[in-house]
Coordinates of N, CA, C and O in Angstrom, one line a residue:
M13 N 0.9 -1.2 0.0 CA 0.0 0.0 0.0 C 0.9 1.2 0.0 O 1.7 1.4 0.9
S14 N 0.8 2.1 -1.0 CA 1.6 3.3 -1.1 C 0.8 4.5 -0.6 O 0.8 5.5 -1.3
T15 N 0.1 4.4 0.5 CA -0.7 5.4 1.0 C -0.3 5.7 2.4 O -0.1 4.8 3.2
S16 N -0.1 7.0 2.7 CA 0.2 7.4 4.1 C -0.5 8.6 4.5 O -0.9 9.4 3.7
V17 N -0.6 8.8 5.8 CA -1.3 9.9 6.4 C -0.4 10.5 7.5 O 0.1 9.7 8.3
K18 N -0.3 11.8 7.6 CA 0.5 12.4 8.7 C -0.1 13.8 9.0 O -0.7 14.4 8.1
I19 N 0.1 14.2 10.2 CA -0.3 15.5 10.6 C 0.9 16.4 10.5 O 1.9 16.1 11.0
A20 N 0.7 17.6 9.9 CA 1.8 18.5 9.7 C 1.3 20.0 9.9 O 0.1 20.3 9.9
L21 N 2.3 20.8 10.1 CA 2.1 22.2 10.2 C 2.2 22.8 8.7 O 3.3 22.6 8.1
D22 N 1.2 23.5 8.3 CA 1.3 24.0 6.9 C 2.1 25.3 6.9 O 1.6 26.4 7.2
G23 N 3.4 25.2 6.6 CA 4.3 26.3 6.8 C 4.4 27.2 5.5 O 5.3 28.1 5.5
R24 N 3.5 27.1 4.6 CA 3.5 28.0 3.4 C 3.2 29.4 3.9 O 2.3 29.7 4.7
K25 N 3.9 30.4 3.3 CA 3.8 31.8 3.7 C 2.4 32.3 3.5 O 1.9 33.1 4.4
H26 N 1.7 32.0 2.5 CA 0.4 32.5 2.3 C -0.7 31.9 3.2 O -1.8 32.4 3.3
R27 N -0.3 30.9 4.0 CA -1.2 30.4 5.0 C -1.0 30.9 6.4 O -1.7 30.5 7.3
T28 N 0.0 31.8 6.6 CA 0.2 32.4 7.9 C -0.9 33.2 8.3 O -1.5 34.0 7.6
R29 N -1.3 33.1 9.6 CA -2.4 33.9 10.2 C -1.8 35.1 10.8 O -0.6 35.3 11.0
K30 N -2.6 36.1 11.2 CA -2.2 37.3 11.7 C -1.4 37.2 13.0 O -0.5 38.0 13.2
D31 N -1.7 36.2 13.8 CA -0.9 36.0 15.0 C 0.4 35.3 14.9 O 1.1 35.0 15.8
G32 N 0.7 34.9 13.6 CA 2.0 34.2 13.3 C 1.8 32.7 13.3 O 2.8 32.0 13.2
S33 N 0.6 32.2 13.6 CA 0.4 30.8 13.7 C 0.1 30.2 12.3 O -0.2 30.9 11.3
Y34 N 0.3 28.9 12.1 CA 0.1 28.2 10.9 C -1.0 27.1 11.1 O -1.0 26.5 12.2
P35 N -1.8 26.8 10.1 CA -2.8 25.8 10.3 C -2.2 24.4 10.3 O -1.2 24.1 9.7
L36 N -2.9 23.5 11.1 CA -2.5 22.1 11.1 C -3.3 21.4 10.0 O -4.5 21.7 9.8
I37 N -2.6 20.5 9.3 CA -3.3 19.8 8.2 C -3.0 18.3 8.3 O -2.1 17.9 8.9
L38 N -3.9 17.6 7.7 CA -3.8 16.1 7.5 C -3.2 16.0 6.1 O -3.8 16.3 5.1
L39 N -2.0 15.5 6.0 CA -1.3 15.3 4.8 C -1.5 13.9 4.3 O -1.1 12.9 4.9
I40 N -2.1 13.7 3.1 CA -2.4 12.4 2.6 C -1.5 12.2 1.3 O -1.5 13.0 0.4
S41 N -0.8 11.1 1.3 CA 0.1 10.7 0.2 C -0.4 9.4 -0.4 O -0.6 8.5 0.4
H42 N -0.7 9.4 -1.7 CA -1.3 8.2 -2.3 C -0.7 8.2 -3.7 O -0.9 9.1 -4.5
D43 N 0.0 7.1 -4.0 CA 0.6 6.9 -5.4 C 1.4 8.1 -5.9 O 1.1 8.6 -6.9
K44 N 2.3 8.6 -5.1 CA 3.2 9.7 -5.4 C 2.6 11.0 -5.5 O 3.2 12.0 -5.9
F45 N 1.3 11.2 -5.1 CA 0.6 12.5 -5.1 C 0.2 12.8 -3.7 O 0.0 11.9 -2.8
T46 N 0.2 14.1 -3.4 CA -0.1 14.5 -2.0 C -1.2 15.6 -2.0 O -1.2 16.5 -2.9
R47 N -2.1 15.5 -1.0 CA -3.2 16.5 -0.8 C -3.2 16.7 0.7 O -2.8 15.9 1.5
D48 N -3.8 17.9 1.0 CA -3.9 18.2 2.4 C -5.4 18.6 2.8 O -6.1 19.0 1.9
I49 N -5.7 18.3 4.0 CA -7.0 18.6 4.6 C -6.8 19.5 5.8 O -6.1 19.0 6.7
S50 N -7.4 20.7 5.8 CA -7.2 21.5 7.0 C -8.0 20.9 8.2 O -9.1 20.4 8.1
L51 N -7.3 20.9 9.4 CA -7.9 20.3 10.6 C -8.7 21.4 11.4 O -9.3 21.0 12.4
G52 N -8.6 22.6 11.0 CA -9.3 23.7 11.8 C -8.6 24.2 13.0 O -9.1 24.9 13.8
Y53 N -7.3 23.8 13.2 CA -6.5 24.3 14.3 C -5.3 25.0 13.7 O -4.8 24.6 12.7
A54 N -4.7 25.9 14.5 CA -3.5 26.6 14.1 C -2.6 26.8 15.3 O -3.1 27.2 16.4
V55 N -1.3 26.6 15.2 CA -0.4 26.8 16.3 C 0.8 27.5 15.7 O 1.1 27.5 14.5
L56 N 1.6 28.0 16.7 CA 2.8 28.7 16.3 C 3.9 27.6 16.0 O 3.9 26.5 16.6
P57 N 4.8 27.9 15.1 CA 5.8 26.9 14.7 C 6.7 26.5 15.9 O 7.0 25.3 16.0
K58 N 6.9 27.3 16.9 CA 7.7 26.9 18.1 C 6.9 25.9 19.0 O 7.5 25.2 19.8
D59 N 5.6 25.8 18.8 CA 4.8 24.9 19.6 C 4.4 23.6 18.9 O 3.7 22.8 19.4
W60 N 5.0 23.4 17.7 CA 4.8 22.2 17.0 C 6.0 21.2 17.0 O 7.1 21.6 16.7
D61 N 5.7 20.0 17.3 CA 6.8 18.9 17.3 C 6.5 18.1 16.0 O 5.7 17.2 16.0
S62 N 7.3 18.4 15.0 CA 7.0 17.7 13.7 C 7.5 16.3 13.7 O 6.9 15.4 13.0
K63 N 8.4 15.9 14.5 CA 8.9 14.5 14.6 C 7.8 13.6 15.1 O 7.5 12.6 14.6
N64 N 7.2 14.1 16.2 CA 6.1 13.3 16.9 C 4.7 13.6 16.4 O 3.7 13.0 16.9
Q65 N 4.6 14.6 15.5 CA 3.3 15.1 15.0 C 2.4 15.5 16.2 O 1.2 15.0 16.2
R66 N 2.8 16.3 17.1 CA 2.1 16.7 18.3 C 2.3 18.2 18.6 O 3.3 18.7 18.2
V67 N 1.3 18.7 19.3 CA 1.5 20.1 19.8 C 2.3 20.0 21.1 O 2.0 19.2 21.9
K68 N 3.2 20.9 21.2 CA 4.1 20.9 22.5 C 3.3 21.5 23.6 O 2.3 22.2 23.4
N69 N 3.6 21.1 24.8 CA 3.0 21.6 26.0 C 3.1 23.1 26.2 O 2.4 23.7 27.0
S70 N 4.0 23.7 25.5 CA 4.3 25.1 25.7 C 3.2 26.0 24.9 O 3.2 27.2 25.1
C71 N 2.3 25.3 24.2 CA 1.3 26.0 23.4 C 0.3 26.7 24.3 O -0.2 26.1 25.3
T72 N 0.0 28.0 24.1 CA -0.9 28.7 24.9 C -2.2 29.1 24.1 O -3.0 29.8 24.6
I73 N -2.3 28.7 22.9 CA -3.4 29.0 22.0 C -4.6 28.2 22.5 O -5.8 28.7 22.3
V74 N -4.4 27.0 22.9 CA -5.5 26.2 23.4 C -5.5 26.0 24.9 O -4.4 26.1 25.5
N75 N -6.7 25.6 25.5 CA -6.7 25.4 26.9 C -6.1 24.1 27.3 O -5.4 24.0 28.3
S76 N -6.3 23.0 26.5 CA -5.8 21.7 26.9 C -5.1 21.1 25.7 O -5.6 20.7 24.7
V77 N -3.8 21.1 25.8 CA -2.9 20.6 24.8 C -3.1 19.1 24.7 O -3.2 18.5 23.5
T78 N -3.3 18.4 25.8 CA -3.5 17.0 25.8 C -4.8 16.6 25.0 O -4.8 15.7 24.2
R79 N -5.8 17.3 25.2 CA -7.1 17.1 24.5 C -6.9 17.3 23.0 O -7.4 16.6 22.2
L80 N -6.2 18.4 22.7 CA -6.0 18.7 21.2 C -5.2 17.6 20.6 O -5.5 17.1 19.5
N81 N -4.1 17.1 21.3 CA -3.3 16.0 20.7 C -4.1 14.8 20.5 O -3.9 14.0 19.5
K82 N -5.0 14.5 21.5 CA -5.8 13.3 21.4 C -6.8 13.4 20.2 O -7.0 12.5 19.5
R83 N -7.3 14.6 20.0 CA -8.2 14.8 18.9 C -7.5 14.7 17.6 O -8.0 14.1 16.6
L84 N -6.3 15.2 17.5 CA -5.5 15.1 16.2 C -5.2 13.7 15.9 O -5.3 13.2 14.8
Q85 N -4.8 12.9 17.0 CA -4.5 11.5 16.7 C -5.7 10.7 16.4 O -5.7 9.8 15.6
S86 N -6.9 11.1 16.9 CA -8.1 10.4 16.6 C -8.5 10.6 15.1 O -8.9 9.7 14.4
I87 N -8.3 11.9 14.6 CA -8.5 12.2 13.2 C -7.6 11.3 12.3 O -8.1 10.8 11.3
K88 N -6.4 11.3 12.7 CA -5.4 10.5 11.9 C -5.7 9.0 11.9 O -5.7 8.3 10.9
T89 N -6.1 8.5 13.1 CA -6.5 7.1 13.2 C -7.7 6.8 12.4 O -7.8 5.7 11.7
N90 N -8.7 7.6 12.4 CA -9.9 7.4 11.6 C -9.6 7.4 10.1 O -10.2 6.6 9.4
A91 N -8.7 8.3 9.7 CA -8.3 8.3 8.3 C -7.6 7.0 7.9 O -7.8 6.4 6.9
L92 N -6.7 6.6 8.8 CA -6.0 5.3 8.5 C -6.9 4.1 8.5 O -6.8 3.2 7.7
D93 N -7.9 4.1 9.4 CA -8.9 3.0 9.4 C -9.7 3.0 8.1 O -10.0 1.9 7.5
L94 N -10.1 4.2 7.6 CA -10.8 4.2 6.3 C -9.9 3.7 5.2 O -10.3 2.9 4.3
I95 N -8.6 4.1 5.2 CA -7.7 3.7 4.2 C -7.5 2.1 4.2 O -7.6 1.5 3.2
L96 N -7.4 1.6 5.4 CA -7.3 0.1 5.5 C -8.5 -0.6 5.1 O -8.4 -1.7 4.4
S97 N -9.7 -0.1 5.4 CA -10.9 -0.7 5.0 C -11.1 -0.6 3.4 O -11.6 -1.6 2.8
L98 N -10.7 0.5 2.8 CA -10.7 0.6 1.4 C -9.7 -0.4 0.8 O -10.0 -1.0 -0.3
D99 N -8.5 -0.6 1.4 CA -7.5 -1.5 0.9 C -8.1 -3.0 1.0 O -7.9 -3.8 0.1
D100 N -8.7 -3.3 2.1 CA -9.2 -4.6 2.3 C -10.3 -4.9 1.3 O -10.4 -6.1 0.9
A101 N -11.1 -3.9 1.0 CA -12.2 -4.1 0.0 C -11.6 -4.1 -1.4 O -12.4 -4.3 -2.4
G102 N -10.4 -3.8 -1.6 CA -9.8 -3.8 -3.0 C -10.1 -2.5 -3.8 O -10.0 -2.5 -5.0
I103 N -10.5 -1.5 -3.1 CA -10.9 -0.3 -3.8 C -9.8 0.8 -3.8 O -9.7 1.6 -4.7
L104 N -8.9 0.7 -2.8 CA -7.9 1.8 -2.6 C -7.1 2.1 -3.9 O -6.9 3.2 -4.3
Q105 N -6.6 1.0 -4.5 CA -5.7 1.2 -5.6 C -6.3 1.8 -6.8 O -5.7 2.4 -7.7
S106 N -7.7 1.7 -6.9 CA -8.4 2.3 -8.1 C -8.8 3.7 -7.9 O -9.2 4.4 -8.8
L107 N -8.6 4.2 -6.6 CA -8.9 5.6 -6.3 C -7.8 6.6 -6.7 O -6.6 6.2 -6.5
E108 N -8.2 7.7 -7.1 CA -7.2 8.8 -7.4 C -7.1 9.6 -6.0 O -7.9 9.5 -5.2
I109 N -6.0 10.4 -5.9 CA -5.8 11.1 -4.7 C -7.0 12.1 -4.3 O -7.3 12.2 -3.2
G110 N -7.6 12.7 -5.3 CA -8.7 13.6 -5.1 C -9.9 12.8 -4.5 O -10.6 13.3 -3.6
Q111 N -10.2 11.6 -5.0 CA -11.3 10.8 -4.5 C -11.0 10.4 -3.1 O -11.9 10.4 -2.2
L112 N -9.8 10.0 -2.8 CA -9.4 9.6 -1.4 C -9.5 10.7 -0.5 O -10.0 10.6 0.6
K113 N -9.1 11.9 -0.9 CA -9.2 13.1 0.0 C -10.6 13.4 0.3 O -11.0 13.7 1.4
E114 N -11.5 13.3 -0.7 CA -12.9 13.6 -0.5 C -13.5 12.6 0.5 O -14.3 13.0 1.3
R115 N -13.2 11.3 0.4 CA -13.7 10.3 1.3 C -13.2 10.6 2.7 O -14.0 10.5 3.7
I116 N -12.0 10.9 2.9 CA -11.4 11.2 4.2 C -12.1 12.5 4.8 O -12.5 12.5 6.0
A117 N -12.2 13.5 4.0 CA -12.8 14.8 4.4 C -14.3 14.6 4.8 O -14.8 15.3 5.7
N118 N -15.0 13.7 4.1 CA -16.4 13.5 4.4 C -16.7 12.5 5.4 O -17.8 12.1 5.7
M119 N -15.6 11.9 6.1 CA -15.9 11.0 7.1 C -16.6 11.6 8.3 O -16.2 12.7 8.7
S120 N -17.5 11.0 8.8 CA -18.2 11.6 10.0 C -17.9 10.7 11.2 O -17.6 9.5 11.2
E121 N -18.0 11.4 12.4 CA -17.7 10.7 13.6 C -18.8 9.6 13.9 O -18.5 8.6 14.4
D122 N -20.0 9.9 13.5 CA -21.1 8.9 13.7 C -20.8 7.6 12.9 O -21.1 6.6 13.5
Q123 N -20.3 7.7 11.7 CA -20.0 6.5 11.0 C -19.0 5.7 11.6 O -19.1 4.5 11.8
Q124 N -17.9 6.4 12.1 CA -16.9 5.6 12.8 C -17.4 5.1 14.2 O -17.0 4.0 14.5
S125 N -18.2 5.8 14.9 CA -18.7 5.3 16.2 C -19.5 4.0 16.0 O -19.6 3.2 16.9
V126 N -20.2 3.8 14.9 CA -21.0 2.6 14.7 C -20.0 1.4 14.6 O -20.3 0.4 15.2
F127 N -18.9 1.6 13.9 CA -17.9 0.5 13.9 C -17.3 0.2 15.2 O -17.1 -0.9 15.6
V128 N -16.9 1.3 15.9 CA -16.3 1.1 17.3 C -17.3 0.4 18.2 O -17.0 -0.5 19.0
F129 N -18.6 0.9 18.2 CA -19.6 0.3 19.0 C -19.8 -1.2 18.7 O -19.8 -2.1 19.6
T130 N -19.8 -1.6 17.4 CA -20.0 -3.0 17.0 C -18.8 -3.8 17.5 O -19.0 -4.9 18.0
L131 N -17.6 -3.3 17.4 CA -16.4 -4.0 17.8 C -16.5 -4.3 19.3 O -16.2 -5.4 19.8
S132 N -16.9 -3.3 20.1 CA -17.0 -3.5 21.5 C -18.1 -4.5 21.9 O -18.0 -5.3 22.8
L133 N -19.2 -4.5 21.1 CA -20.3 -5.4 21.3 C -19.8 -6.9 21.0 O -20.1 -7.8 21.8
I134 N -19.0 -7.0 19.9 CA -18.5 -8.3 19.6 C -17.6 -8.8 20.7 O -17.6 -10.0 21.1
E135 N -16.8 -8.0 21.3 CA -15.9 -8.3 22.4 C -16.7 -8.8 23.6 O -16.3 -9.7 24.2
Q136 N -17.7 -8.0 23.9 CA -18.6 -8.4 25.0 C -19.2 -9.8 24.8 O -19.3 -10.6 25.8
L137 N -19.7 -10.0 23.6 CA -20.3 -11.3 23.3 C -19.3 -12.5 23.4 O -19.6 -13.6 24.0
R138 N -18.1 -12.2 23.0 CA -17.0 -13.3 23.1 C -16.7 -13.5 24.6 O -16.5 -14.7 25.0
K139 N -16.6 -12.5 25.4 CA -16.4 -12.7 26.8 C -17.5 -13.5 27.5 O -17.3 -14.2 28.5
A140 N -18.7 -13.3 27.0 CA -19.9 -13.9 27.6 C -20.0 -15.4 27.0 O -21.1 -16.0 27.2
Q141 N -19.0 -15.8 26.2 CA -19.1 -17.1 25.6 C -20.2 -17.3 24.6 O -20.7 -18.4 24.4
K142 N -20.7 -16.2 24.0 CA -21.7 -16.3 22.9 C -21.0 -16.1 21.6 O -21.1 -15.1 20.9
I143 N -20.2 -17.1 21.3 CA -19.4 -17.1 20.1 C -20.2 -17.0 18.8 O -19.8 -16.3 17.9
G144 N -21.3 -17.7 18.7 CA -22.1 -17.7 17.5 C -22.6 -16.3 17.2 O -22.5 -15.8 16.0
N145 N -23.1 -15.6 18.2 CA -23.6 -14.3 18.0 C -22.5 -13.3 17.6 O -22.6 -12.4 16.8
A146 N -21.3 -13.5 18.3 CA -20.2 -12.7 18.0 C -19.7 -12.8 16.5 O -19.4 -11.8 15.9
R147 N -19.8 -14.1 16.0 CA -19.4 -14.3 14.6 C -20.4 -13.6 13.7 O -20.0 -13.0 12.7
V148 N -21.7 -13.7 14.0 CA -22.7 -13.0 13.2 C -22.5 -11.5 13.1 O -22.5 -10.9 12.1
Y149 N -22.3 -11.0 14.3 CA -22.0 -9.5 14.4 C -20.8 -9.1 13.6 O -20.7 -8.1 13.0
A150 N -19.7 -10.0 13.7 CA -18.5 -9.7 13.0 C -18.7 -9.7 11.5 O -18.2 -8.9 10.7
D151 N -19.5 -10.7 11.0 CA -19.9 -10.7 9.6 C -20.7 -9.5 9.1 O -20.5 -9.0 8.1
V152 N -21.6 -9.1 10.0 CA -22.4 -7.9 9.7 C -21.5 -6.7 9.6 O -21.6 -5.8 8.7
L153 N -20.5 -6.6 10.5 CA -19.6 -5.5 10.5 C -18.8 -5.4 9.3 O -18.6 -4.4 8.7
K154 N -18.3 -6.6 8.8 CA -17.5 -6.7 7.6 C -18.4 -6.2 6.4 O -17.9 -5.4 5.5
A155 N -19.7 -6.6 6.4 CA -20.5 -6.2 5.3 C -20.8 -4.7 5.3 O -20.8 -4.0 4.3
L156 N -20.9 -4.1 6.5 CA -21.1 -2.7 6.7 C -19.9 -1.9 6.2 O -20.1 -0.9 5.5
K157 N -18.7 -2.4 6.5 CA -17.5 -1.7 6.0 C -17.4 -1.7 4.5 O -17.1 -0.7 3.9
V158 N -17.7 -2.8 3.9 CA -17.7 -2.9 2.4 C -18.8 -2.0 1.8 O -18.5 -1.2 0.9
Y159 N -20.0 -2.0 2.4 CA -21.0 -1.2 1.9 C -20.7 0.3 2.1 O -21.0 1.1 1.2
S160 N -20.2 0.7 3.2 CA -19.8 2.1 3.4 C -18.7 2.6 2.4 O -18.7 3.7 2.0
C161 N -17.8 1.7 2.1 CA -16.8 2.0 1.1 C -17.4 2.2 -0.3 O -17.0 3.0 -1.0
L162 N -18.4 1.3 -0.6 CA -19.0 1.4 -1.9 C -19.9 2.6 -2.0 O -20.1 3.1 -3.1
L163 N -20.4 3.1 -0.9 CA -21.3 4.3 -1.0 C -20.5 5.5 -1.5 O -21.1 6.4 -2.1
Y164 N -19.3 5.6 -1.2 CA -18.5 6.8 -1.6 C -17.7 6.6 -2.9 O -16.8 7.3 -3.2
T165 N -18.0 5.5 -3.6 CA -17.3 5.3 -4.9 C -18.0 6.0 -6.0 O -19.1 6.3 -6.1

């Protein structure tokens, strides 16, 4: 899979805000092409740790740096989950970078929470030794993932 996602500080001069901060972006690379999605947050360059893709604790623009970092990692994880599900369904390689960007940008938290909820339900069923029901739920989850991928094609 030649697709990657990373969080970066958009350091282009025309993107500088009046307070000197730069917007944070989700950088998507797919088949040697790159696109970015604005994350709606901006930090000063001195407050950005590019190696770890995190906001440093010295940042004073937000109230809770930890909450912001968790939110950023959640966005990145959701994008990677979508990419993996597209790859599992065999759709990823047929997509162009613009189509992939559109799918990631249009991801909703509600859609992801259905998958997370179903996974937790499957785990509860397995712990309760209800293996048959857990398998059925897992099969339904697989079908939902394929269907949700096909919806955006």
